[in-house]
Structures are given as structure tokens and as C-alpha cells.
PDB file of C-alpha atoms and ligand atoms in Angstrom:
ATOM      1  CA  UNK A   1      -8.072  -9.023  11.538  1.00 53.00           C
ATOM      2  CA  UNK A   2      -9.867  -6.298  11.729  1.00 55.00           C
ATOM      3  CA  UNK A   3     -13.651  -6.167  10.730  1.00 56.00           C
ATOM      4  CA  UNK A   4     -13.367  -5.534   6.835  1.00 62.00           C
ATOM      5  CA  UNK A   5     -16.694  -3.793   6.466  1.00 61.00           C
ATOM      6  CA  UNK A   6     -16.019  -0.975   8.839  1.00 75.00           C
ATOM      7  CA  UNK A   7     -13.247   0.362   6.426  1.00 87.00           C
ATOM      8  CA  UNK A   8     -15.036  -0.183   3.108  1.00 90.00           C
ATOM      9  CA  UNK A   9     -13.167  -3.485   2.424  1.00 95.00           C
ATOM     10  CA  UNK A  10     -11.823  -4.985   0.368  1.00 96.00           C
ATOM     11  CA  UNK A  11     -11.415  -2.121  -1.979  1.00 96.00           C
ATOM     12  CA  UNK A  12     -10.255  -2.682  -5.609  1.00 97.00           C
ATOM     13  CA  UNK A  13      -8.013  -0.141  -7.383  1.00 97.00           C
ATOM     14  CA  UNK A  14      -6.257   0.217 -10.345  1.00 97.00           C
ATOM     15  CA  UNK A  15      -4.346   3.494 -11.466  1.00 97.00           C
ATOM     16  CA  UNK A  16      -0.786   4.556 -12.316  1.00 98.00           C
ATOM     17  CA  UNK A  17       2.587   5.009 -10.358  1.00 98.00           C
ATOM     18  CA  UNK A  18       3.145   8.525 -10.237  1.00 97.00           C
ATOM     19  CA  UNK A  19       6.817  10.437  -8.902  1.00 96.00           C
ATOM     20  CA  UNK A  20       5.799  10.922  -5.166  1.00 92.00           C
ATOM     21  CA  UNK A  21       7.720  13.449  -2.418  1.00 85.00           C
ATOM     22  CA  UNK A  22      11.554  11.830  -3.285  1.00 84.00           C
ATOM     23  CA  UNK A  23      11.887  11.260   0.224  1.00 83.00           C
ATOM     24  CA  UNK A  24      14.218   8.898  -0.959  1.00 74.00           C
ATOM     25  CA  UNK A  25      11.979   6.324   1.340  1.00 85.00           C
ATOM     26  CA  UNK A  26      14.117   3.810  -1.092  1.00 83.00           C
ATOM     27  CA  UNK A  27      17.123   4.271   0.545  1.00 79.00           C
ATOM     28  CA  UNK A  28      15.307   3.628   3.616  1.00 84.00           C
ATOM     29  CA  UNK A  29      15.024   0.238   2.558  1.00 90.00           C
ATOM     30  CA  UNK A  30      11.175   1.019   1.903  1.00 96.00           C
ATOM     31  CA  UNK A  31      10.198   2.110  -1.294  1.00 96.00           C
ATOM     32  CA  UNK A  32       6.331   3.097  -1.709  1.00 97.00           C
ATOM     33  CA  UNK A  33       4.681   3.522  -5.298  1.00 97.00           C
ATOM     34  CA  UNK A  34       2.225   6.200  -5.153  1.00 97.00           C
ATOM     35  CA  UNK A  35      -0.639   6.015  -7.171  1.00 98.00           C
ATOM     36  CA  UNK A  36      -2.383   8.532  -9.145  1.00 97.00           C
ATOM     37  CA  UNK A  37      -5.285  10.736  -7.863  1.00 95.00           C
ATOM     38  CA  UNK A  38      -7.757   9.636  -9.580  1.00 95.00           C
ATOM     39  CA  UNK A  39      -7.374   5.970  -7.505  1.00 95.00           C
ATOM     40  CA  UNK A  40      -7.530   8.199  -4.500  1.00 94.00           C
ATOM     41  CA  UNK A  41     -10.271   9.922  -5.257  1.00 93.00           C
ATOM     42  CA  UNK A  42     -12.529   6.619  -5.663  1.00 92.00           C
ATOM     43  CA  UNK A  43     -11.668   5.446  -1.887  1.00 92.00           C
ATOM     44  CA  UNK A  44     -14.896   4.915  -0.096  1.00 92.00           C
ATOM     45  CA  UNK A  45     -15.364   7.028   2.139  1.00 91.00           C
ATOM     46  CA  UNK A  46     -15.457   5.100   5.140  1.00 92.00           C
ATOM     47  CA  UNK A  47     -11.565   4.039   4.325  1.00 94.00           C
ATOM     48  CA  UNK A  48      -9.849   5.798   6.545  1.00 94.00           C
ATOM     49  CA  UNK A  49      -6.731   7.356   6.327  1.00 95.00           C
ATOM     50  CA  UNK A  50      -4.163   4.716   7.660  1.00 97.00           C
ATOM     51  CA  UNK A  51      -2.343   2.078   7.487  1.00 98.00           C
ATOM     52  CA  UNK A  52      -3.682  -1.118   5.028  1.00 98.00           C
ATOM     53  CA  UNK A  53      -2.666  -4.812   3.802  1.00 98.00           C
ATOM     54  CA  UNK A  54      -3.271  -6.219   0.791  1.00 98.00           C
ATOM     55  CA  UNK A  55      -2.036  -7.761  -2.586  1.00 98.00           C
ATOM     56  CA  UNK A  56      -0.402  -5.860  -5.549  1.00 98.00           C
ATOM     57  CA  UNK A  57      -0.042  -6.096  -9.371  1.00 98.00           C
ATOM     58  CA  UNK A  58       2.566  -4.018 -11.141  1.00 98.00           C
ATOM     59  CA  UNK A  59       1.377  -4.567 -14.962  1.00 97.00           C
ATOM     60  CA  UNK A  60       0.604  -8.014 -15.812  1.00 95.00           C
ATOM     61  CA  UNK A  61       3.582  -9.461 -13.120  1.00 97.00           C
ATOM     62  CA  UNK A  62       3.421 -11.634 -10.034  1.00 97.00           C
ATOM     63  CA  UNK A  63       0.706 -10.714  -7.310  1.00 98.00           C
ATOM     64  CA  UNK A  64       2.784  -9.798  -4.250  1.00 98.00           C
ATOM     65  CA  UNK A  65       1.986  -9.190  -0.391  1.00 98.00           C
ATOM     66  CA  UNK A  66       1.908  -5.253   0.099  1.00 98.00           C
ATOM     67  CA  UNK A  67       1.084  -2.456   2.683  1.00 98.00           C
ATOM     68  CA  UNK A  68      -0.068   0.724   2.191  1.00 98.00           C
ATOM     69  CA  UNK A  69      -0.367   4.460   3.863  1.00 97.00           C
ATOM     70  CA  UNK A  70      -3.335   6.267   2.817  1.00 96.00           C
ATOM     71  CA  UNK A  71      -3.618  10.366   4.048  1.00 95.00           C
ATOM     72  CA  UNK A  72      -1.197  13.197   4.602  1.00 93.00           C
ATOM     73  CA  UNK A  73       1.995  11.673   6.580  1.00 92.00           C
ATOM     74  CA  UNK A  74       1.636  13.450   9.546  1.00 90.00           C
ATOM     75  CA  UNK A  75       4.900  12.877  10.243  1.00 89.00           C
ATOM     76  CA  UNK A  76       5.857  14.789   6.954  1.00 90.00           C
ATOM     77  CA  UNK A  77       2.831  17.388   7.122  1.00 89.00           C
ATOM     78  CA  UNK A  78       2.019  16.432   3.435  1.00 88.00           C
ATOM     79  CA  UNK A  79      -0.863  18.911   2.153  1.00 87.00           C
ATOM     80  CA  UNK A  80      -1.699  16.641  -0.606  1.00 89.00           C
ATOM     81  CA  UNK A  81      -3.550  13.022   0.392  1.00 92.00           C
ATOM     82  CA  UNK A  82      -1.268  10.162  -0.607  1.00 95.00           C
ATOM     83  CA  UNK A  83      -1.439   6.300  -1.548  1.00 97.00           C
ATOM     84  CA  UNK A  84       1.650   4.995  -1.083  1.00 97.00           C
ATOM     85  CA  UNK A  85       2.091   1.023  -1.619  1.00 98.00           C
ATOM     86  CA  UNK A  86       5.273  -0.652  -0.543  1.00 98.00           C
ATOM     87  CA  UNK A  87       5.375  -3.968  -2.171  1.00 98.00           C
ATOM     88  CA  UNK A  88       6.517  -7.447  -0.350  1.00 98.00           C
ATOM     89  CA  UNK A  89       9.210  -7.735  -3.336  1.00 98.00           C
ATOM     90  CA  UNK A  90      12.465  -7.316  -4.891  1.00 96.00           C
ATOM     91  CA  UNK A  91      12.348  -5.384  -8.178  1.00 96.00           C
ATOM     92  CA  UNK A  92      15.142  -5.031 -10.139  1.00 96.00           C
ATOM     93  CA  UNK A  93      13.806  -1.535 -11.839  1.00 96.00           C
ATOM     94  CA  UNK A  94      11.685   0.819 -10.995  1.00 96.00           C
ATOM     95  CA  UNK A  95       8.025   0.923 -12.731  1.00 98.00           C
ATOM     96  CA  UNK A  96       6.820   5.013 -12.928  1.00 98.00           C
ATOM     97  CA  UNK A  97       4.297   4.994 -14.758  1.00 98.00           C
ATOM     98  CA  UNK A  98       2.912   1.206 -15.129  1.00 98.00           C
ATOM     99  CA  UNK A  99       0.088   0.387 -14.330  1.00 98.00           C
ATOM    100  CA  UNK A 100      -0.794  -1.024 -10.571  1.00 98.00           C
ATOM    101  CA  UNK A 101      -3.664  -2.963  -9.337  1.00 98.00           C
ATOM    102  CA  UNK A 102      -3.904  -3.682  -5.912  1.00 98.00           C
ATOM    103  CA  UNK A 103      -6.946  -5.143  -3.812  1.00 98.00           C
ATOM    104  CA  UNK A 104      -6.992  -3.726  -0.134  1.00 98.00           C
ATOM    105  CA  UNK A 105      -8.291  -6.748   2.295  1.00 97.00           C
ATOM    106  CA  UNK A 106      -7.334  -5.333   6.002  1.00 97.00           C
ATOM    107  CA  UNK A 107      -6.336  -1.931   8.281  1.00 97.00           C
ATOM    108  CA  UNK A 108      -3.416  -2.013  10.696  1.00 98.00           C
ATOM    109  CA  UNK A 109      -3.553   0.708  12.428  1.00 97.00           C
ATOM    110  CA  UNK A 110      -4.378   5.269  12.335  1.00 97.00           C
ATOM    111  CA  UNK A 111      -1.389   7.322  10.744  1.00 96.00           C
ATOM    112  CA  UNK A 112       0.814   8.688  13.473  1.00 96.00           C
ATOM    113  CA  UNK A 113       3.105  11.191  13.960  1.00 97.00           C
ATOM    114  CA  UNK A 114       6.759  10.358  15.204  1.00 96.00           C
ATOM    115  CA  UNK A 115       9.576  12.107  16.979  1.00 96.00           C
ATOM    116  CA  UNK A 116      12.356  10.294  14.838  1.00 95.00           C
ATOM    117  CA  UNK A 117      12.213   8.691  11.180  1.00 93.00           C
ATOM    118  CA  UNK A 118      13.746   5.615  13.015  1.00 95.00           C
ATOM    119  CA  UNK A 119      10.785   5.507  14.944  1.00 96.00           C
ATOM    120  CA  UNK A 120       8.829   5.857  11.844  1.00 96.00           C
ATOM    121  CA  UNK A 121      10.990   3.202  10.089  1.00 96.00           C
ATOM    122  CA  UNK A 122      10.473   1.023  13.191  1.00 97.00           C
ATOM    123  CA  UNK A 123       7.040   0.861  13.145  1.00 98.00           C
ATOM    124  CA  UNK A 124       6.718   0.631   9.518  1.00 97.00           C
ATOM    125  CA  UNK A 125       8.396  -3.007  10.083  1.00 98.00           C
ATOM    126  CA  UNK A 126       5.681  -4.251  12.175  1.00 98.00           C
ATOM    127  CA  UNK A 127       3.472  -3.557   9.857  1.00 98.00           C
ATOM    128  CA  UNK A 128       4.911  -5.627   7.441  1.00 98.00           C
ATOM    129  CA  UNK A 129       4.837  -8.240   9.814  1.00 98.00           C
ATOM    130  CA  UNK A 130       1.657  -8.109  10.767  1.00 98.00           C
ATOM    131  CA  UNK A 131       0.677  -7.881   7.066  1.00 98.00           C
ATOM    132  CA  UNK A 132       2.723 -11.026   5.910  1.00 98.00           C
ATOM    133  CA  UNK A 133       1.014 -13.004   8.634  1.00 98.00           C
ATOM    134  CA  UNK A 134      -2.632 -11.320   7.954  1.00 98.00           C
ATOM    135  CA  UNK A 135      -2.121 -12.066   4.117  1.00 98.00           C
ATOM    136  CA  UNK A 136      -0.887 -15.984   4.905  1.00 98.00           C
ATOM    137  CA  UNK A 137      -4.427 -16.408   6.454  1.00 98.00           C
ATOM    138  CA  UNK A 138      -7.156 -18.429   4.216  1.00 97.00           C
ATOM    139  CA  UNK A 139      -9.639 -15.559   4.273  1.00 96.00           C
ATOM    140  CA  UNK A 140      -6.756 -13.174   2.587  1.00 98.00           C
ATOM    141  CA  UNK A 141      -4.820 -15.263   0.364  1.00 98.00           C
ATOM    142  CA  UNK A 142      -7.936 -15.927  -1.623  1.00 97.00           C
ATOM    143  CA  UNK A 143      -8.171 -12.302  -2.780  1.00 98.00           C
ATOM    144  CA  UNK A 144      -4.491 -13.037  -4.550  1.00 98.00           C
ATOM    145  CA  UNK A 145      -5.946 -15.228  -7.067  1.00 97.00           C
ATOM    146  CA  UNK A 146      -8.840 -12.735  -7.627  1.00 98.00           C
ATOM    147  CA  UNK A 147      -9.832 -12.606 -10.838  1.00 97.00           C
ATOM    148  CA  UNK A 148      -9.663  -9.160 -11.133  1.00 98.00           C
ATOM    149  CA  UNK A 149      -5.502  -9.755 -11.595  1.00 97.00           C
ATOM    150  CA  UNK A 150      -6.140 -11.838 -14.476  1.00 89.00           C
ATOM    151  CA  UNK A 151      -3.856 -10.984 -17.086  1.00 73.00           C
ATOM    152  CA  UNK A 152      -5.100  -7.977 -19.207  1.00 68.00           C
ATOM    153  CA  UNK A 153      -3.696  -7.834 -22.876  1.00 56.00           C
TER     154      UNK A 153
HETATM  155  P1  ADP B   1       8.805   8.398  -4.785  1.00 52.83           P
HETATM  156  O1  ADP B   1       8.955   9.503  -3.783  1.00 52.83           O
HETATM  157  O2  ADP B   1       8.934   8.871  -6.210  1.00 52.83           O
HETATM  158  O3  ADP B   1       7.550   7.595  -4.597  1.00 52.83           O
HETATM  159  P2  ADP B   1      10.269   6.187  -3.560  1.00 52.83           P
HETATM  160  O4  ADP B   1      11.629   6.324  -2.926  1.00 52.83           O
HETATM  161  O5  ADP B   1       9.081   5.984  -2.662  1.00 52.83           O
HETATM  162  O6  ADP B   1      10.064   7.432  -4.530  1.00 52.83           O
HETATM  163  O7  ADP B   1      10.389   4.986  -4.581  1.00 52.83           O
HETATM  164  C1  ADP B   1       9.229   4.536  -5.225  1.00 52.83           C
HETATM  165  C2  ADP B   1       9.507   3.829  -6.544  1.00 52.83           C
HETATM  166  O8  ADP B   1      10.395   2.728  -6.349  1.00 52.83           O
HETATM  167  C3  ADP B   1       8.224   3.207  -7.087  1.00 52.83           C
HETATM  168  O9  ADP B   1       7.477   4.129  -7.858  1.00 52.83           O
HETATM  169  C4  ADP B   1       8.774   2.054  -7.930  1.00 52.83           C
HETATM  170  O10 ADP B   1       9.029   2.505  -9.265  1.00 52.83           O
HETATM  171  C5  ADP B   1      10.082   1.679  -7.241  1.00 52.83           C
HETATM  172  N1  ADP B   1      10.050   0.430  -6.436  1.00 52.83           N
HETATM  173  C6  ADP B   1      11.058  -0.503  -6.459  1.00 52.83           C
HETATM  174  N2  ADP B   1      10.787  -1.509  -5.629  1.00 52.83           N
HETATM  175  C7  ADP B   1       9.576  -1.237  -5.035  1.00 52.83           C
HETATM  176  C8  ADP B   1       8.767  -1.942  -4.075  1.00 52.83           C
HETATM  177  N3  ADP B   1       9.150  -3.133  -3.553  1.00 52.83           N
HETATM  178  N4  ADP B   1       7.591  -1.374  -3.711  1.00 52.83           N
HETATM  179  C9  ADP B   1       7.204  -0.189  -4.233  1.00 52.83           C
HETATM  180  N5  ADP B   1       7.936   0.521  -5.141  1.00 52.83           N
HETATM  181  C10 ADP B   1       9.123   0.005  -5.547  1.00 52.83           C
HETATM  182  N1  RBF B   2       3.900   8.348   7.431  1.00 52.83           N
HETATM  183  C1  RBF B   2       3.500   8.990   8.543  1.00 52.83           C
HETATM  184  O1  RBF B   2       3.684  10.208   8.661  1.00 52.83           O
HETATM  185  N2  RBF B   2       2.872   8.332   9.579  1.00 52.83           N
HETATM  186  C2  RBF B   2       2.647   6.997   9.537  1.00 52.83           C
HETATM  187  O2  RBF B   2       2.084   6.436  10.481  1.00 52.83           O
HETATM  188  C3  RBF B   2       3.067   6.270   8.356  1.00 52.83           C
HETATM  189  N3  RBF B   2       2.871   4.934   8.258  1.00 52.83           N
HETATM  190  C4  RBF B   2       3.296   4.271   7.146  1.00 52.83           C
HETATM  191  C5  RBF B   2       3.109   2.889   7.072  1.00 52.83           C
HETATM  192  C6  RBF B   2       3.518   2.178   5.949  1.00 52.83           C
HETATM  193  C7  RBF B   2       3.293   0.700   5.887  1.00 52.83           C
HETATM  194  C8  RBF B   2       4.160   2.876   4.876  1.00 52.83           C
HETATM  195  C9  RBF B   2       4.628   2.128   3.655  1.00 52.83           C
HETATM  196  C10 RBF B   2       4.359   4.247   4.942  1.00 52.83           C
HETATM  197  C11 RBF B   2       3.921   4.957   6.067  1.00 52.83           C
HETATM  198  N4  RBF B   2       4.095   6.343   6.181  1.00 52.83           N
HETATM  199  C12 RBF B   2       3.702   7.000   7.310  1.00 52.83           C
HETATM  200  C13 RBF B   2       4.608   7.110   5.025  1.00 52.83           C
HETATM  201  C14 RBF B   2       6.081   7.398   5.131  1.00 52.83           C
HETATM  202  O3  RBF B   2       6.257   8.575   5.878  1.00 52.83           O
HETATM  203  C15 RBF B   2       6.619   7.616   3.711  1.00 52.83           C
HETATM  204  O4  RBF B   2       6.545   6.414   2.975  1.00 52.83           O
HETATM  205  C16 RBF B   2       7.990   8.174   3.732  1.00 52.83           C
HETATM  206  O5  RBF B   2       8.310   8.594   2.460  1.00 52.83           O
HETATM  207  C17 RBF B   2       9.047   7.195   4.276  1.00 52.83           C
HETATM  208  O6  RBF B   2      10.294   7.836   4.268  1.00 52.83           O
HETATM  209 MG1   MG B   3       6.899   6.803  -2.710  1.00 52.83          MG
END
């Protein structure tokens, strides 16, 4: 894994699913909730933009294996800076505007640009994997029992 201090880690954040670009990045078989600004906006600042694995909490549910996108899409040319987490689950609904807490333990990789989305969707998969095996590790799978996912009334 990559060393967790160079990128601020682990980071803890908490905010609410906000409508992102409809992409429709659902149909793509990868749906990403986006969080709200003002989770953004408390990012250390040595957390790069990129590509991030970690553990997520949609209200006071299951903590799942995610990964996340943090910056502007370059393959989109997004003028707004996003956090987008695509969660290791099945939902049966959607959840706009619950609550989600997620705790960011390791970085993958820069964002990239791409000449196809299938390229994009390609490498989007290995990042999962690479994220489901980071997360199985000791080190990681502590952070899922943090308390900071304690249930909240
Ligand atoms: P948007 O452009 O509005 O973010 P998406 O196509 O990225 O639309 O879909 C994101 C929405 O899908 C989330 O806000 C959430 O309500 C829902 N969703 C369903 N399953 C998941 C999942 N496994 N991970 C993230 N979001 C999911
Ligand atoms: N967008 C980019 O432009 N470049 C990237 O390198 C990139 N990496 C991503 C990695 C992950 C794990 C996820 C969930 C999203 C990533 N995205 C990236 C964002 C992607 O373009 C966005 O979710 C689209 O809406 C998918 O259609
Ligand atoms: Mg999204």
C-alpha cells in the first residue's frame, strides 16, 4: 500500500449525497455518490486529487469496501472538484440526500485522462480490485470497525 502519511491518511468525512453530473455512471454498472462541498472542502491538503480506497457508511447501514475519485475528471473536463464514492455493494434504492461517512485508508493511483469511456470503465475495475484486496489486509480492515461508524441516533 501506499505510504498513508504522504496523502493525509486516513482521512475521516462525513457529509451528504448530493445529485452529481447524471452521467448516468449507473448504467455503467458504476454508480458514484458524490458528496457535498463542504466534505470537499475539509480534504487536507496534501490529498491529492486521485484515485482512493476505503470504507463507507450510508446512514446508520452496513460498513462496505469503497473507492473513490477525488478532482475534476479529466476525462470529463469537470470545472467543479468532485468526490465521487462508488460503494462495494448492492443497494436496492438510491440514498440522495442521506447522510455518508466514509474513512479514506489508501491512494491507487493520479486521475487520468482516456481516449474511450471503455478505457475509463476498464481501469476503473482494477481499481476495485486492487481496493478489495488492499481493504482485506489487517492494517485496513481495522478502520471498518472504527468507532467513528458507531451508530448515531
Ligand atoms: P449522479 O450523477 O447523480 O451522482 P450516479 O449515476 O453516479 O448519479 O448514481 C449515483 C447514485 O446512485 C448515488 O447517489 C446513490 O443514491 C445511488 N447508488 C446506488 N448504488 C450505489 C453504490 N453501490 N455506490 C454509490 N452510489 C450508489
Ligand atoms: N474520471 C476521470 O476522468 N479520470 C479518472 O482517472 C477517473 N478515475 C475514477 C476511478 C474511480 C474508482 C471512480 C469511481 C471514478 C473515476 N473517475 C475518473 C470518474 C468517472 O469519470 C465518473 O464516475 C463518471 O461519471 C463515470 O461515468
Ligand atoms: Mg455520481
Amino acid at each position: 500500500m501506499t505510504e498513508q502519511k504522504e496523502f493525509g491518511l486516513p482521512f475521516y468525512g462525513s457529509g451528504l449525497v448530493v445529485k452529481g453530473f447524471g452521467r448516468g455512471s449507473k448504467h455503467l454498472g458504476i454508480p458514484t455518490a458524490n458528496l457535498h462541498k463542504d466534505v470537499i472542502d475539509k480534504m487536507p491538503e496534501e490529498m491529492t486529487t486521485g484515485v482512493y480506497y476505503g470504507w463507507a457508511q450510508v446512514q446508520n447501514f452496513p460498513v462496505h469496501k469503497m473507492v473513490m475519485s477525488v478532482g475534476w475528471n479529466p476525462f470529463y473536463k469537470n470545472e467543479e472538484k468532485s468526490m465521487e464514492i462508488h460503494i462495494l455493494h448492492e443497494f436496492k434504492e438510491d440514498f440522495y440526500g442521506s447522510n455518508l461517512r466514509i474513512i479514506v485508508v489508501g491512494y491507487v493511483r493520479p486521475e487520468m485522462d482516456f481516449d474511450s469511456v471503455d478505457d475509463l470503465i476498464k481501469t476503473i475495475h482494477s481499481d476495485i480490485d486492487i481496493a478489495k484486496k488492499q481493504l482485506d489486509q489487517k492494517s485496513c480492515r481495522t478502520f471498518s470497525k472504527d468507532h467513528f461508524f458507531d451508530k448515531h441516533s
